[in-house]
Amino acid sequence: KSKRLNVLGFIDRNCQFESFVFEGTITSDVVVACFDRFAQDLTKKTVVVIDNASMHTSNIFQENVDKWEEQGLIIQNIPAYSPELNKIEILWRKIKYEWLDFSAYKSFKTLKDSLDEILANISKDTRAVFLTHAQGFDGLTDKLINHLKIKKIPLIEDVCESHGASHNNQKAGSIGWISNFSFFYAHH
């Protein structure tokens, strides 16, 4: 049987993120232990949105719901087949299909290392990204644009050297929150 990585995580509206990475299967006992750990640090009432995965509907999990509620952790189930209502599901999809490079699948170690790097760099501290389009080329990637949208981080574009460049048929300088243009090649 091949190895597998599973990630259990919590993310809030401000993109503060906490994750737990496991090799192998995640059981209901593991999920309960993660929720217990998460509930320990709460300073205010918190709602966790969950799907209808078997570990969330198990007896072991359900037996802890009242205890968590007393700690200020309210469990909210979403309707079946509605992952778009759960912010963490959007993050998992981005990680799996956009941020995780194909080369990460070369070996289990490279997959684990790549995943660890992605998870470690999801930060609430990033305030803006200043990107320079240089030598007439577009400096953006879909991966970067999507990451900034998810994290609600403003993109500031410097288009001093790339008038007319575009990304996915959208002109450089019109993609970010704000941009600057100059007609002198050495000014940014």
PDB file of C-alpha atoms in Angstrom:
ATOM      1  CA  LYS A   1       0.000   0.000   0.000  1.00  0.00           C
ATOM      2  CA  SER A   2       1.353   3.451  -0.874  1.00  0.00           C
ATOM      3  CA  LYS A   3       2.028   6.106   1.735  1.00  0.00           C
ATOM      4  CA  ARG A   4      -0.311   9.045   2.024  1.00  0.00           C
ATOM      5  CA  LEU A   5      -0.344  12.447   3.668  1.00  0.00           C
ATOM      6  CA  ASN A   6      -3.433  13.914   5.293  1.00  0.00           C
ATOM      7  CA  VAL A   7      -3.828  17.440   6.596  1.00  0.00           C
ATOM      8  CA  LEU A   8      -6.393  18.573   9.129  1.00  0.00           C
ATOM      9  CA  GLY A   9      -6.623  22.334   9.463  1.00  0.00           C
ATOM     10  CA  PHE A  10      -8.450  25.325  10.856  1.00  0.00           C
ATOM     11  CA  ILE A  11      -8.621  28.690   9.055  1.00  0.00           C
ATOM     12  CA  ASP A  12     -10.461  31.833  10.114  1.00  0.00           C
ATOM     13  CA  ARG A  13     -11.900  34.777   8.172  1.00  0.00           C
ATOM     14  CA  ASN A  14      -8.570  36.601   8.482  1.00  0.00           C
ATOM     15  CA  CYS A  15      -6.675  33.621   7.027  1.00  0.00           C
ATOM     16  CA  GLN A  16      -5.033  32.716  10.325  1.00  0.00           C
ATOM     17  CA  PHE A  17      -4.250  29.074   9.779  1.00  0.00           C
ATOM     18  CA  GLU A  18      -3.360  26.102  11.941  1.00  0.00           C
ATOM     19  CA  SER A  19      -2.687  22.662  10.497  1.00  0.00           C
ATOM     20  CA  PHE A  20      -1.841  19.137  11.571  1.00  0.00           C
ATOM     21  CA  VAL A  21      -0.111  16.811   9.064  1.00  0.00           C
ATOM     22  CA  PHE A  22      -0.350  13.044   9.355  1.00  0.00           C
ATOM     23  CA  GLU A  23       1.163  10.167   7.443  1.00  0.00           C
ATOM     24  CA  GLY A  24      -1.556   7.576   6.923  1.00  0.00           C
ATOM     25  CA  THR A  25      -5.249   7.591   7.687  1.00  0.00           C
ATOM     26  CA  ILE A  26      -6.925  10.141   9.941  1.00  0.00           C
ATOM     27  CA  THR A  27      -9.328   8.462  12.364  1.00  0.00           C
ATOM     28  CA  SER A  28     -12.080   9.962  14.493  1.00  0.00           C
ATOM     29  CA  ASP A  29      -9.770   9.729  17.519  1.00  0.00           C
ATOM     30  CA  VAL A  30      -7.156  11.822  15.708  1.00  0.00           C
ATOM     31  CA  VAL A  31      -9.765  14.423  14.702  1.00  0.00           C
ATOM     32  CA  VAL A  32     -11.053  14.648  18.283  1.00  0.00           C
ATOM     33  CA  ALA A  33      -7.485  15.140  19.558  1.00  0.00           C
ATOM     34  CA  CYS A  34      -6.939  17.978  17.038  1.00  0.00           C
ATOM     35  CA  PHE A  35     -10.227  19.658  17.999  1.00  0.00           C
ATOM     36  CA  ASP A  36      -9.281  19.296  21.695  1.00  0.00           C
ATOM     37  CA  ARG A  37      -5.940  20.976  20.972  1.00  0.00           C
ATOM     38  CA  PHE A  38      -7.609  23.759  18.960  1.00  0.00           C
ATOM     39  CA  ALA A  39     -10.237  24.378  21.694  1.00  0.00           C
ATOM     40  CA  GLN A  40      -7.531  24.802  24.377  1.00  0.00           C
ATOM     41  CA  ASP A  41      -6.317  28.125  22.936  1.00  0.00           C
ATOM     42  CA  LEU A  42      -9.681  29.785  22.297  1.00  0.00           C
ATOM     43  CA  THR A  43     -10.153  33.234  23.806  1.00  0.00           C
ATOM     44  CA  LYS A  44     -13.621  33.881  22.367  1.00  0.00           C
ATOM     45  CA  LYS A  45     -16.579  31.937  21.047  1.00  0.00           C
ATOM     46  CA  THR A  46     -15.576  30.261  17.769  1.00  0.00           C
ATOM     47  CA  VAL A  47     -17.591  28.454  15.112  1.00  0.00           C
ATOM     48  CA  VAL A  48     -15.949  25.630  13.168  1.00  0.00           C
ATOM     49  CA  VAL A  49     -17.652  24.685   9.916  1.00  0.00           C
ATOM     50  CA  ILE A  50     -17.399  20.975   9.117  1.00  0.00           C
ATOM     51  CA  ASP A  51     -18.623  18.724   6.353  1.00  0.00           C
ATOM     52  CA  ASN A  52     -20.358  15.382   6.732  1.00  0.00           C
ATOM     53  CA  ALA A  53     -17.243  13.222   6.604  1.00  0.00           C
ATOM     54  CA  SER A  54     -17.581   9.972   8.527  1.00  0.00           C
ATOM     55  CA  MET A  55     -15.108  11.155  11.177  1.00  0.00           C
ATOM     56  CA  HIS A  56     -17.336  14.197  11.854  1.00  0.00           C
ATOM     57  CA  THR A  57     -20.479  12.095  12.207  1.00  0.00           C
ATOM     58  CA  SER A  58     -18.877   9.314  14.261  1.00  0.00           C
ATOM     59  CA  ASN A  59     -20.054   8.591  17.794  1.00  0.00           C
ATOM     60  CA  ILE A  60     -16.624   9.483  19.186  1.00  0.00           C
ATOM     61  CA  PHE A  61     -16.733  12.943  17.567  1.00  0.00           C
ATOM     62  CA  GLN A  62     -20.383  13.604  18.466  1.00  0.00           C
ATOM     63  CA  GLU A  63     -19.735  12.667  22.123  1.00  0.00           C
ATOM     64  CA  ASN A  64     -17.329  15.637  22.359  1.00  0.00           C
ATOM     65  CA  VAL A  65     -19.516  18.342  20.787  1.00  0.00           C
ATOM     66  CA  ASP A  66     -21.105  19.426  24.108  1.00  0.00           C
ATOM     67  CA  LYS A  67     -17.695  19.594  25.827  1.00  0.00           C
ATOM     68  CA  TRP A  68     -16.326  21.782  23.023  1.00  0.00           C
ATOM     69  CA  GLU A  69     -19.371  24.026  23.166  1.00  0.00           C
ATOM     70  CA  GLU A  70     -18.710  24.598  26.882  1.00  0.00           C
ATOM     71  CA  GLN A  71     -15.174  25.664  25.863  1.00  0.00           C
ATOM     72  CA  GLY A  72     -16.615  28.132  23.325  1.00  0.00           C
ATOM     73  CA  LEU A  73     -16.177  25.955  20.237  1.00  0.00           C
ATOM     74  CA  ILE A  74     -19.422  25.634  18.276  1.00  0.00           C
ATOM     75  CA  ILE A  75     -19.634  22.992  15.554  1.00  0.00           C
ATOM     76  CA  GLN A  76     -21.641  23.951  12.451  1.00  0.00           C
ATOM     77  CA  ASN A  77     -22.403  21.302   9.826  1.00  0.00           C
ATOM     78  CA  ILE A  78     -22.769  22.362   6.212  1.00  0.00           C
ATOM     79  CA  PRO A  79     -25.206  20.673   3.826  1.00  0.00           C
ATOM     80  CA  ALA A  80     -23.965  17.566   2.066  1.00  0.00           C
ATOM     81  CA  TYR A  81     -22.042  18.141  -1.180  1.00  0.00           C
ATOM     82  CA  SER A  82     -21.414  21.841  -0.406  1.00  0.00           C
ATOM     83  CA  PRO A  83     -17.616  22.193  -0.083  1.00  0.00           C
ATOM     84  CA  GLU A  84     -17.816  25.738  -1.487  1.00  0.00           C
ATOM     85  CA  LEU A  85     -19.380  26.793   1.844  1.00  0.00           C
ATOM     86  CA  ASN A  86     -16.305  25.705   3.784  1.00  0.00           C
ATOM     87  CA  LYS A  87     -13.302  28.040   3.413  1.00  0.00           C
ATOM     88  CA  ILE A  88     -10.802  25.309   4.303  1.00  0.00           C
ATOM     89  CA  GLU A  89     -12.002  23.187   1.369  1.00  0.00           C
ATOM     90  CA  ILE A  90     -11.124  26.046  -0.980  1.00  0.00           C
ATOM     91  CA  LEU A  91      -7.646  26.168   0.571  1.00  0.00           C
ATOM     92  CA  TRP A  92      -7.168  22.397   0.190  1.00  0.00           C
ATOM     93  CA  ARG A  93      -8.154  22.606  -3.482  1.00  0.00           C
ATOM     94  CA  LYS A  94      -5.694  25.469  -4.076  1.00  0.00           C
ATOM     95  CA  ILE A  95      -2.873  23.579  -2.370  1.00  0.00           C
ATOM     96  CA  LYS A  96      -3.536  20.312  -4.183  1.00  0.00           C
ATOM     97  CA  TYR A  97      -4.221  21.575  -7.688  1.00  0.00           C
ATOM     98  CA  GLU A  98      -2.421  24.922  -7.956  1.00  0.00           C
ATOM     99  CA  TRP A  99       0.304  25.508  -5.366  1.00  0.00           C
ATOM    100  CA  LEU A 100       1.764  22.001  -5.189  1.00  0.00           C
ATOM    101  CA  ASP A 101       4.110  21.702  -8.155  1.00  0.00           C
ATOM    102  CA  PHE A 102       4.024  18.540 -10.240  1.00  0.00           C
ATOM    103  CA  SER A 103       7.651  17.887  -9.251  1.00  0.00           C
ATOM    104  CA  ALA A 104       6.493  17.463  -5.636  1.00  0.00           C
ATOM    105  CA  TYR A 105       5.115  14.042  -6.582  1.00  0.00           C
ATOM    106  CA  LYS A 106       8.577  12.715  -7.481  1.00  0.00           C
ATOM    107  CA  SER A 107       8.788  10.913  -4.138  1.00  0.00           C
ATOM    108  CA  PHE A 108       6.968  10.776  -0.838  1.00  0.00           C
ATOM    109  CA  LYS A 109       9.730  12.877   0.745  1.00  0.00           C
ATOM    110  CA  THR A 110       9.501  15.632  -1.885  1.00  0.00           C
ATOM    111  CA  LEU A 111       5.699  15.637  -1.498  1.00  0.00           C
ATOM    112  CA  LYS A 112       5.961  15.959   2.275  1.00  0.00           C
ATOM    113  CA  ASP A 113       8.658  18.656   2.050  1.00  0.00           C
ATOM    114  CA  SER A 114       6.679  20.636  -0.538  1.00  0.00           C
ATOM    115  CA  LEU A 115       3.480  20.426   1.503  1.00  0.00           C
ATOM    116  CA  ASP A 116       5.306  21.464   4.679  1.00  0.00           C
ATOM    117  CA  GLU A 117       6.774  24.491   2.877  1.00  0.00           C
ATOM    118  CA  ILE A 118       3.368  25.583   1.574  1.00  0.00           C
ATOM    119  CA  LEU A 119       1.700  25.192   4.966  1.00  0.00           C
ATOM    120  CA  ALA A 120       4.532  27.025   6.750  1.00  0.00           C
ATOM    121  CA  ASN A 121       4.272  30.020   4.429  1.00  0.00           C
ATOM    122  CA  ILE A 122       0.569  30.683   4.817  1.00  0.00           C
ATOM    123  CA  SER A 123       0.876  33.770   6.980  1.00  0.00           C
ATOM    124  CA  LYS A 124      -1.395  36.419   8.411  1.00  0.00           C
ATOM    125  CA  ASP A 125       1.564  38.823   8.431  1.00  0.00           C
ATOM    126  CA  THR A 126       1.787  39.464   4.675  1.00  0.00           C
ATOM    127  CA  ARG A 127       0.194  42.874   4.026  1.00  0.00           C
ATOM    128  CA  ALA A 128       0.831  43.470   0.297  1.00  0.00           C
ATOM    129  CA  VAL A 129       2.872  42.199  -2.634  1.00  0.00           C
ATOM    130  CA  PHE A 130       4.774  44.675  -4.820  1.00  0.00           C
ATOM    131  CA  LEU A 131       5.535  43.095  -8.179  1.00  0.00           C
ATOM    132  CA  THR A 132       7.593  44.605 -11.010  1.00  0.00           C
ATOM    133  CA  HIS A 133       6.816  43.575 -14.573  1.00  0.00           C
ATOM    134  CA  ALA A 134      10.282  43.765 -16.160  1.00  0.00           C
ATOM    135  CA  GLN A 135      11.778  43.861 -19.666  1.00  0.00           C
ATOM    136  CA  GLY A 136       8.404  43.915 -21.363  1.00  0.00           C
ATOM    137  CA  PHE A 137       7.215  40.707 -19.716  1.00  0.00           C
ATOM    138  CA  ASP A 138       4.303  39.886 -17.438  1.00  0.00           C
ATOM    139  CA  GLY A 139       5.632  38.932 -13.989  1.00  0.00           C
ATOM    140  CA  LEU A 140       2.429  37.322 -12.698  1.00  0.00           C
ATOM    141  CA  THR A 141       1.357  33.713 -12.387  1.00  0.00           C
ATOM    142  CA  ASP A 142      -2.145  32.357 -11.865  1.00  0.00           C
ATOM    143  CA  LYS A 143      -0.836  30.664  -8.733  1.00  0.00           C
ATOM    144  CA  LEU A 144       0.264  33.990  -7.238  1.00  0.00           C
ATOM    145  CA  ILE A 145      -2.950  35.801  -8.203  1.00  0.00           C
ATOM    146  CA  ASN A 146      -5.116  33.056  -6.682  1.00  0.00           C
ATOM    147  CA  HIS A 147      -3.037  32.977  -3.485  1.00  0.00           C
ATOM    148  CA  LEU A 148      -3.381  36.738  -3.070  1.00  0.00           C
ATOM    149  CA  LYS A 149      -7.146  36.574  -3.677  1.00  0.00           C
ATOM    150  CA  ILE A 150      -7.647  33.835  -1.103  1.00  0.00           C
ATOM    151  CA  LYS A 151      -5.570  35.675   1.490  1.00  0.00           C
ATOM    152  CA  LYS A 152      -7.055  39.070   0.474  1.00  0.00           C
ATOM    153  CA  ILE A 153      -3.561  40.487   0.037  1.00  0.00           C
ATOM    154  CA  PRO A 154      -3.349  43.559  -2.231  1.00  0.00           C
ATOM    155  CA  LEU A 155      -1.181  43.348  -5.336  1.00  0.00           C
ATOM    156  CA  ILE A 156       0.732  46.510  -6.251  1.00  0.00           C
ATOM    157  CA  GLU A 157       2.025  46.426  -9.824  1.00  0.00           C
ATOM    158  CA  ASP A 158       5.003  48.328 -11.183  1.00  0.00           C
ATOM    159  CA  VAL A 159       4.585  48.438 -14.967  1.00  0.00           C
ATOM    160  CA  CYS A 160       7.414  50.870 -15.734  1.00  0.00           C
ATOM    161  CA  GLU A 161       9.222  48.465 -18.065  1.00  0.00           C
ATOM    162  CA  SER A 162       6.320  46.470 -19.459  1.00  0.00           C
ATOM    163  CA  HIS A 163       3.798  48.766 -21.149  1.00  0.00           C
ATOM    164  CA  GLY A 164       1.450  46.582 -23.164  1.00  0.00           C
ATOM    165  CA  ALA A 165       2.294  43.323 -21.352  1.00  0.00           C
ATOM    166  CA  SER A 166      -0.718  41.243 -20.371  1.00  0.00           C
ATOM    167  CA  HIS A 167      -1.656  38.270 -18.250  1.00  0.00           C
ATOM    168  CA  ASN A 168      -4.534  36.085 -19.472  1.00  0.00           C
ATOM    169  CA  ASN A 169      -5.594  38.878 -21.857  1.00  0.00           C
ATOM    170  CA  GLN A 170      -5.695  41.466 -19.053  1.00  0.00           C
ATOM    171  CA  LYS A 171      -3.231  44.361 -19.289  1.00  0.00           C
ATOM    172  CA  ALA A 172      -0.455  44.515 -16.712  1.00  0.00           C
ATOM    173  CA  GLY A 173      -1.258  47.310 -14.310  1.00  0.00           C
ATOM    174  CA  SER A 174      -4.988  46.618 -14.344  1.00  0.00           C
ATOM    175  CA  ILE A 175      -4.864  43.372 -12.373  1.00  0.00           C
ATOM    176  CA  GLY A 176      -3.744  44.511  -8.930  1.00  0.00           C
ATOM    177  CA  TRP A 177      -5.172  46.930  -6.401  1.00  0.00           C
ATOM    178  CA  ILE A 178      -3.005  49.796  -7.653  1.00  0.00           C
ATOM    179  CA  SER A 179      -0.217  50.275 -10.178  1.00  0.00           C
ATOM    180  CA  ASN A 180       2.322  52.785 -11.404  1.00  0.00           C
ATOM    181  CA  PHE A 181       3.534  53.620 -14.908  1.00  0.00           C
ATOM    182  CA  SER A 182       6.490  55.625 -16.137  1.00  0.00           C
ATOM    183  CA  PHE A 183       7.827  56.329 -19.590  1.00  0.00           C
ATOM    184  CA  PHE A 184      11.429  56.410 -18.415  1.00  0.00           C
ATOM    185  CA  TYR A 185      12.983  52.923 -18.509  1.00  0.00           C
ATOM    186  CA  ALA A 186      15.000  53.245 -15.279  1.00  0.00           C
ATOM    187  CA  HIS A 187      12.361  54.653 -12.942  1.00  0.00           C
ATOM    188  CA  HIS A 188      10.242  52.478 -10.675  1.00  0.00           C
TER     189      HIS A 188
END
